[in-house]
C-alpha cells in the first residue's frame, strides 16, 4: 500500500499485459495465430493485451506454410521482458537440435518473464533450457514419448491438452494453443470474458477429453518376441473375434501366466488391455468413417454399445456418440426439398 491507495485485484490490469511470442524459421503458423487471436479478440472486449513477435536478431521469419511473420523485437535483447512469453513450436522439433542462439534467448526471456508458456513442440525448447526440469508438462501426442525419454526429469502427461505447473504452462499440439490461451485469459480476466471470446471464435472453452481421442492408441515399435508378434497380428487382423488371455496363450503355445509376464516385461501392459486398445482403435476408425455407435461396437468386438461407451469414457474422456460427432463431415447438407423436414444436429461450442 502506498499513501492512501490500497492495491486491488484489478490494479495489475491498469497497465497493458505484454505478451511476447517467440518465433523462428519454420514456426507452425497456427501455433502463432491461434493463441494470438484469442488475446486479440479479448482486446475488443476491453482486455489490455499488447502482443509482440520476437526472434533472434529481430529478423523476420518464414512460417511453416510460407507466410512471413513480421518481427519487432530481438528475443536476445537482455532488456526485453514480458508478462507472458509464448514459445511456439515447429516441425523441426524434436528431430533437430535447438539452435544455440534461440536456446540462449529463450533462457533469458524465461528468467525475466512472469508466465512462461509453450505451444506444441515449443516444449522441447523450454526443456532444453531447463525451464521444465522437475515439472509436469505436455506436448503434441506424437512426441510425448520422445520428450519423456529425452528429459527424464520432466513428468510428461501425454493425454493433457495443456498442463500448468506454477507459472509454467505447456500445451499439446497446434490448436491446443487456443485452449491454453483461453485458460490464460480466464486467469487474467475471469470466466465470462473467456466464454465470450470462445463463442466469438466458435471454439470450445473447455475441450472434452484429452489428446488420446485424436491420437492412435497403439504407437511404437512391434514387440521383439516372435510369439508376441504373432499374438499382435492375430488380434489386429480380427478385433471382433474372441481374444481372452487363455485363447491368446493357446495360440502362442504358452501358459496364460507366461503370456502375461511377456506382455508386462516387454510392453508394460496386459493381454486384455492390449485387446481393449486394438478394439478402441478399431471403433475410433469406424466412428470417424461415419459408422453408427452400434455398428462400431460390433465391428470392434465390444460386447455391446454400453461396454464400448465405458471404455471410451474411461480412456478418452468422451462418449462414442460425442467422439463420432467430432468427426462428422465438414460438408453442409443441401436445403431440404419443399414439403420435407430434416433433423439438424447441433453442436454446442461453449
Coordinates of C-alpha atoms in Angstrom, one line a residue:
X1 CA 0.0 0.0 0.0
X2 CA 1.4 3.4 -1.0
X3 CA -0.1 6.6 0.7
X4 CA -3.9 6.2 0.9
X5 CA -4.1 3.9 -2.2
X6 CA -4.8 0.2 -1.5
X7 CA -3.8 -2.2 -4.2
X8 CA -6.8 -4.1 -5.6
X9 CA -7.1 -7.2 -7.7
X10 CA -7.7 -5.1 -10.8
X11 CA -4.6 -2.9 -10.4
X12 CA -2.5 -5.2 -12.4
X13 CA -4.8 -4.8 -15.4
X14 CA -4.5 -1.0 -15.5
X15 CA -1.2 -1.4 -17.3
X16 CA -1.1 -3.4 -20.5
X17 CA -0.2 -7.0 -20.2
X18 CA 2.7 -7.6 -22.5
X19 CA 2.8 -10.9 -24.4
X20 CA 5.9 -12.0 -26.3
X21 CA 5.6 -14.6 -28.9
X22 CA 8.9 -16.2 -29.8
X23 CA 9.1 -17.2 -33.5
X24 CA 11.8 -18.8 -35.8
X25 CA 12.1 -20.0 -39.3
X26 CA 9.7 -23.0 -39.8
X27 CA 7.4 -21.9 -37.0
X28 CA 3.9 -23.5 -37.1
X29 CA 1.6 -20.8 -38.3
X30 CA -1.4 -22.0 -36.3
X31 CA 0.7 -22.1 -33.1
X32 CA 1.3 -18.4 -33.7
X33 CA -2.1 -17.3 -35.0
X34 CA -4.4 -19.4 -32.8
X35 CA -3.2 -18.1 -29.4
X36 CA -2.6 -14.6 -30.7
X37 CA -6.2 -14.4 -32.0
X38 CA -7.5 -15.2 -28.5
X39 CA -5.7 -12.3 -27.0
X40 CA -6.5 -10.0 -29.9
X41 CA -10.2 -10.9 -29.6
X42 CA -10.1 -10.2 -25.9
X43 CA -8.8 -6.7 -26.6
X44 CA -12.0 -6.0 -28.5
X45 CA -13.8 -6.8 -25.2
X46 CA -11.7 -4.5 -23.1
X47 CA -8.6 -6.6 -22.1
X48 CA -5.4 -4.6 -22.3
X49 CA -3.0 -7.0 -24.0
X50 CA 0.0 -6.0 -26.1
X51 CA 1.3 -8.7 -28.4
X52 CA 4.8 -8.6 -29.7
X53 CA 6.6 -11.1 -32.0
X54 CA 10.3 -11.6 -31.3
X55 CA 13.1 -13.6 -32.9
X56 CA 16.8 -13.9 -32.5
X57 CA 18.2 -10.7 -34.1
X58 CA 14.7 -9.3 -34.6
X59 CA 14.8 -11.0 -38.0
X60 CA 11.6 -11.7 -39.9
X61 CA 10.9 -15.4 -40.2
X62 CA 9.1 -17.7 -42.6
X63 CA 6.3 -19.8 -41.2
X64 CA 5.6 -23.5 -42.0
X65 CA 3.1 -22.5 -44.7
X66 CA 5.3 -20.0 -46.4
X67 CA 3.7 -16.9 -44.9
X68 CA 6.3 -14.5 -43.5
X69 CA 6.0 -13.4 -39.8
X70 CA 7.0 -9.8 -39.1
X71 CA 9.1 -9.3 -36.0
X72 CA 9.5 -6.2 -33.9
X73 CA 11.8 -7.3 -31.1
X74 CA 15.1 -9.1 -30.6
X75 CA 14.5 -12.1 -28.4
X76 CA 18.1 -12.0 -27.3
X77 CA 17.8 -8.4 -26.0
X78 CA 18.7 -8.6 -22.3
X79 CA 16.4 -5.7 -21.5
X80 CA 13.4 -7.4 -23.1
X81 CA 10.8 -8.8 -20.7
X82 CA 7.2 -9.8 -20.9
X83 CA 4.3 -10.6 -18.5
X84 CA 3.7 -13.7 -20.6
X85 CA 6.1 -15.3 -23.0
X86 CA 4.8 -17.9 -25.5
X87 CA 7.3 -20.2 -27.1
X88 CA 5.7 -21.7 -30.1
X89 CA 6.5 -24.9 -32.0
X90 CA 7.6 -26.1 -35.4
X91 CA 8.0 -29.3 -37.4
X92 CA 11.8 -29.2 -36.9
X93 CA 11.4 -30.3 -33.3
X94 CA 12.2 -32.8 -31.9
X95 CA 14.2 -34.2 -34.8
X96 CA 16.6 -31.2 -34.9
X97 CA 18.5 -29.7 -32.1
X98 CA 17.5 -26.3 -30.7
X99 CA 19.6 -23.5 -32.3
X100 CA 22.1 -22.3 -29.7
X101 CA 21.2 -18.6 -30.2
X102 CA 17.5 -19.4 -29.9
X103 CA 18.1 -21.5 -26.8
X104 CA 20.0 -18.7 -25.0
X105 CA 17.5 -16.1 -26.0
X106 CA 14.6 -18.2 -24.6
X107 CA 16.6 -18.9 -21.5
X108 CA 16.9 -15.2 -20.8
X109 CA 13.3 -14.4 -21.7
X110 CA 12.0 -17.1 -19.4
X111 CA 14.0 -15.8 -16.5
X112 CA 12.7 -12.3 -17.0
X113 CA 9.0 -13.1 -17.7
X114 CA 6.1 -13.6 -15.4
X115 CA 4.5 -16.6 -17.1
X116 CA 6.4 -18.9 -19.4
X117 CA 4.3 -21.0 -21.9
X118 CA 4.9 -23.3 -24.8
X119 CA 2.7 -24.5 -27.6
X120 CA 3.1 -27.9 -29.2
X121 CA 6.8 -28.7 -29.8
X122 CA 7.9 -25.4 -28.2
X123 CA 8.1 -27.6 -25.1
X124 CA 11.3 -29.0 -26.4
X125 CA 12.8 -25.5 -26.4
X126 CA 11.7 -25.0 -22.8
X127 CA 13.0 -28.4 -21.9
X128 CA 16.4 -27.7 -23.5
X129 CA 16.8 -24.5 -21.4
X130 CA 15.9 -26.3 -18.2
X131 CA 12.5 -24.5 -17.6
X132 CA 10.6 -27.8 -17.4
X133 CA 13.1 -29.6 -15.1
X134 CA 11.3 -31.1 -12.2
X135 CA 7.9 -30.0 -13.6
X136 CA 4.9 -31.6 -15.2
X137 CA 4.5 -30.9 -18.9
X138 CA 3.0 -32.0 -22.2
X139 CA 3.5 -31.6 -25.9
X140 CA 2.0 -32.9 -29.2
X141 CA 0.8 -36.5 -28.6
X142 CA 3.2 -37.7 -31.3
X143 CA 6.2 -36.5 -29.4
X144 CA 5.3 -37.0 -25.7
X145 CA 7.3 -40.3 -25.6
X146 CA 10.4 -38.5 -27.0
X147 CA 10.0 -35.7 -24.5
X148 CA 9.8 -38.1 -21.6
X149 CA 12.8 -40.2 -22.8
X150 CA 15.0 -37.2 -23.7
X151 CA 14.3 -35.3 -20.4
X152 CA 13.7 -37.9 -17.7
X153 CA 13.4 -35.1 -15.0
X154 CA 10.2 -33.9 -16.7
X155 CA 6.9 -35.6 -15.7
X156 CA 5.2 -35.8 -19.1
X157 CA 1.4 -36.0 -19.2
X158 CA 0.7 -37.4 -22.6
X159 CA -3.1 -37.1 -22.6
X160 CA -3.4 -33.5 -21.4
X161 CA -4.5 -30.6 -23.7
X162 CA -2.4 -28.3 -21.5
X163 CA -0.6 -28.5 -18.2
X164 CA 0.1 -25.8 -15.6
X165 CA 2.9 -26.2 -13.1
X166 CA 3.4 -23.0 -11.2
X167 CA 4.0 -20.2 -13.6
X168 CA 4.9 -22.6 -16.4
X169 CA 2.3 -23.7 -18.9
X170 CA 2.7 -26.3 -21.7
X171 CA 0.2 -27.3 -24.3
X172 CA -0.4 -30.1 -26.7
X173 CA -0.2 -29.8 -30.5
X174 CA -1.1 -26.9 -32.7
X175 CA -4.8 -25.9 -32.0
X176 CA -4.3 -26.7 -28.3
X177 CA -2.5 -23.3 -28.1
X178 CA -6.0 -21.8 -28.4
X179 CA -7.1 -23.9 -25.3
X180 CA -4.1 -22.7 -23.4
X181 CA -4.7 -19.0 -24.4
X182 CA -8.3 -19.2 -23.2
X183 CA -7.1 -20.6 -19.9
X184 CA -4.6 -17.7 -19.5
X185 CA -7.3 -15.3 -20.4
X186 CA -9.6 -16.8 -17.8
X187 CA -6.9 -16.5 -15.2
X188 CA -6.4 -12.8 -16.1
X189 CA -10.0 -11.6 -16.7
X190 CA -12.3 -14.3 -15.4
X191 CA -14.6 -17.0 -17.0
X192 CA -17.1 -14.7 -18.5
X193 CA -14.7 -12.9 -20.9
X194 CA -13.1 -16.3 -21.7
X195 CA -16.5 -17.6 -22.6
X196 CA -17.3 -14.6 -24.8
X197 CA -14.0 -15.0 -26.7
X198 CA -14.6 -18.7 -27.1
X199 CA -18.1 -18.0 -28.5
X200 CA -16.7 -15.3 -30.9
X201 CA -14.0 -17.7 -32.2
X202 CA -16.5 -20.6 -32.3
X203 CA -14.4 -22.9 -30.2
X204 CA -14.8 -24.9 -27.0
X205 CA -14.0 -23.1 -23.8
X206 CA -13.0 -26.4 -22.3
X207 CA -12.5 -29.1 -24.9
X208 CA -14.0 -32.5 -23.9
X209 CA -11.5 -35.3 -23.5
X210 CA -7.7 -35.3 -23.9
X211 CA -5.2 -35.8 -26.6
X212 CA -5.8 -39.6 -26.8
X213 CA -9.1 -39.0 -28.7
X214 CA -7.1 -37.7 -31.6
X215 CA -4.0 -39.9 -31.4
X216 CA -3.6 -43.6 -32.3
X217 CA -3.8 -45.7 -29.2
X218 CA -1.0 -48.0 -30.4
X219 CA 2.1 -46.1 -31.2
X220 CA 5.5 -47.6 -31.0
X221 CA 7.6 -50.5 -32.3
X222 CA 6.3 -54.0 -32.7
X223 CA 7.3 -56.5 -30.0
X224 CA 10.7 -58.2 -30.3
X225 CA 9.5 -61.6 -29.1
X226 CA 8.1 -63.7 -32.1
X227 CA 5.2 -65.2 -30.2
X228 CA 4.1 -61.7 -29.1
X229 CA 4.2 -60.5 -32.7
X230 CA 2.0 -63.5 -33.7
X231 CA -0.5 -62.5 -30.9
X232 CA -0.4 -58.9 -32.1
X233 CA -1.1 -59.8 -35.7
X234 CA -3.9 -62.2 -34.7
X235 CA -5.8 -59.6 -32.7
X236 CA -5.2 -56.8 -35.2
X237 CA -6.4 -59.0 -38.1
X238 CA -9.8 -59.8 -36.4
X239 CA -10.5 -57.5 -33.4
X240 CA -14.1 -58.8 -33.1
X241 CA -13.0 -62.4 -32.5
X242 CA -12.8 -63.9 -29.0
X243 CA -9.5 -62.9 -27.6
X244 CA -9.3 -64.0 -24.0
X245 CA -5.9 -64.3 -22.2
X246 CA -6.4 -68.1 -22.4
X247 CA -7.2 -68.2 -26.1
X248 CA -4.2 -65.9 -26.9
X249 CA -1.9 -68.1 -24.7
X250 CA -3.1 -71.2 -26.5
X251 CA -2.4 -69.5 -29.8
X252 CA 1.1 -68.7 -28.6
X253 CA 1.6 -72.2 -27.1
X254 CA 2.4 -70.8 -23.6
X255 CA 0.6 -70.6 -20.3
X256 CA -1.6 -67.6 -19.6
X257 CA 0.7 -66.6 -16.8
X258 CA 3.8 -66.7 -19.1
X259 CA 2.0 -64.7 -21.7
X260 CA 1.0 -62.1 -19.2
X261 CA 4.6 -61.9 -18.0
X262 CA 5.8 -61.3 -21.5
X263 CA 3.3 -58.6 -22.1
X264 CA 4.3 -56.8 -18.8
X265 CA 8.1 -57.1 -19.3
X266 CA 8.2 -56.1 -23.0
X267 CA 5.1 -53.9 -23.4
X268 CA 4.2 -52.7 -19.9
X269 CA 0.6 -53.8 -20.4
X270 CA -1.5 -57.0 -20.1
X271 CA -3.1 -59.1 -22.9
X272 CA -6.6 -57.9 -22.0
X273 CA -5.5 -54.3 -22.0
X274 CA -3.9 -54.7 -25.4
X275 CA -7.0 -56.3 -26.9
X276 CA -9.0 -53.4 -25.5
X277 CA -6.6 -50.9 -27.1
X278 CA -6.9 -52.6 -30.5
X279 CA -10.7 -52.6 -30.2
X280 CA -10.7 -49.0 -29.2
X281 CA -8.6 -48.0 -32.3
X282 CA -11.0 -50.1 -34.5
X283 CA -14.0 -48.4 -33.0
X284 CA -12.5 -45.0 -33.4
X285 CA -11.7 -45.6 -37.0
X286 CA -15.3 -46.8 -37.7
X287 CA -16.8 -43.8 -35.9
X288 CA -14.5 -41.4 -37.8
X289 CA -15.8 -43.1 -41.0
X290 CA -19.4 -42.4 -40.1
X291 CA -20.4 -45.7 -38.7
X292 CA -23.2 -45.7 -36.1
X293 CA -22.3 -46.4 -32.5
X294 CA -23.9 -49.9 -32.5
X295 CA -22.2 -50.8 -35.8
X296 CA -18.8 -49.6 -34.5
X297 CA -19.2 -51.7 -31.3
X298 CA -19.9 -54.8 -33.3
X299 CA -17.0 -54.2 -35.7
X300 CA -14.6 -53.6 -32.9
X301 CA -15.6 -56.6 -30.9
X302 CA -17.1 -54.9 -27.9
X303 CA -19.9 -57.0 -26.4
X304 CA -22.3 -54.1 -26.5
X305 CA -22.5 -50.3 -27.2
X306 CA -22.6 -49.8 -23.4
X307 CA -19.3 -51.7 -22.9
X308 CA -17.8 -49.6 -25.7
X309 CA -19.1 -46.4 -24.1
X310 CA -17.5 -47.3 -20.7
X311 CA -14.1 -47.9 -22.5
X312 CA -14.4 -44.6 -24.4
X313 CA -15.3 -42.6 -21.3
X314 CA -12.5 -44.2 -19.2
X315 CA -9.8 -43.9 -21.8
X316 CA -10.7 -40.9 -23.9
X317 CA -12.9 -38.9 -21.6
X318 CA -15.7 -38.7 -24.2
X319 CA -18.6 -41.0 -25.2
X320 CA -18.6 -42.8 -28.6
X321 CA -21.5 -40.5 -29.7
X322 CA -19.6 -37.4 -28.8
X323 CA -16.5 -38.7 -30.5
X324 CA -18.4 -39.5 -33.7
X325 CA -19.9 -36.0 -33.6
X326 CA -16.5 -34.5 -33.6
X327 CA -15.6 -36.3 -36.9
X328 CA -18.7 -35.6 -38.9
X329 CA -18.4 -34.4 -42.4
X330 CA -17.5 -30.8 -42.8
X331 CA -19.9 -30.6 -45.8
X332 CA -23.1 -28.9 -45.2
X333 CA -26.3 -30.6 -46.4
X334 CA -28.3 -29.1 -49.2
X335 CA -31.6 -27.5 -48.2
X336 CA -34.5 -29.9 -47.8
X337 CA -36.9 -30.2 -50.7
X338 CA -40.2 -28.2 -50.2
X339 CA -42.7 -30.2 -48.1
X340 CA -40.0 -32.2 -46.3
X341 CA -38.3 -31.8 -43.0
X342 CA -34.8 -32.7 -41.8
X343 CA -33.5 -33.0 -38.3
X344 CA -30.4 -30.9 -38.0
X345 CA -27.7 -31.9 -35.5
X346 CA -26.4 -29.1 -33.3
X347 CA -23.1 -28.8 -31.6
X348 CA -22.8 -26.6 -28.6
X349 CA -19.5 -24.9 -28.8
X350 CA -19.2 -23.5 -25.3

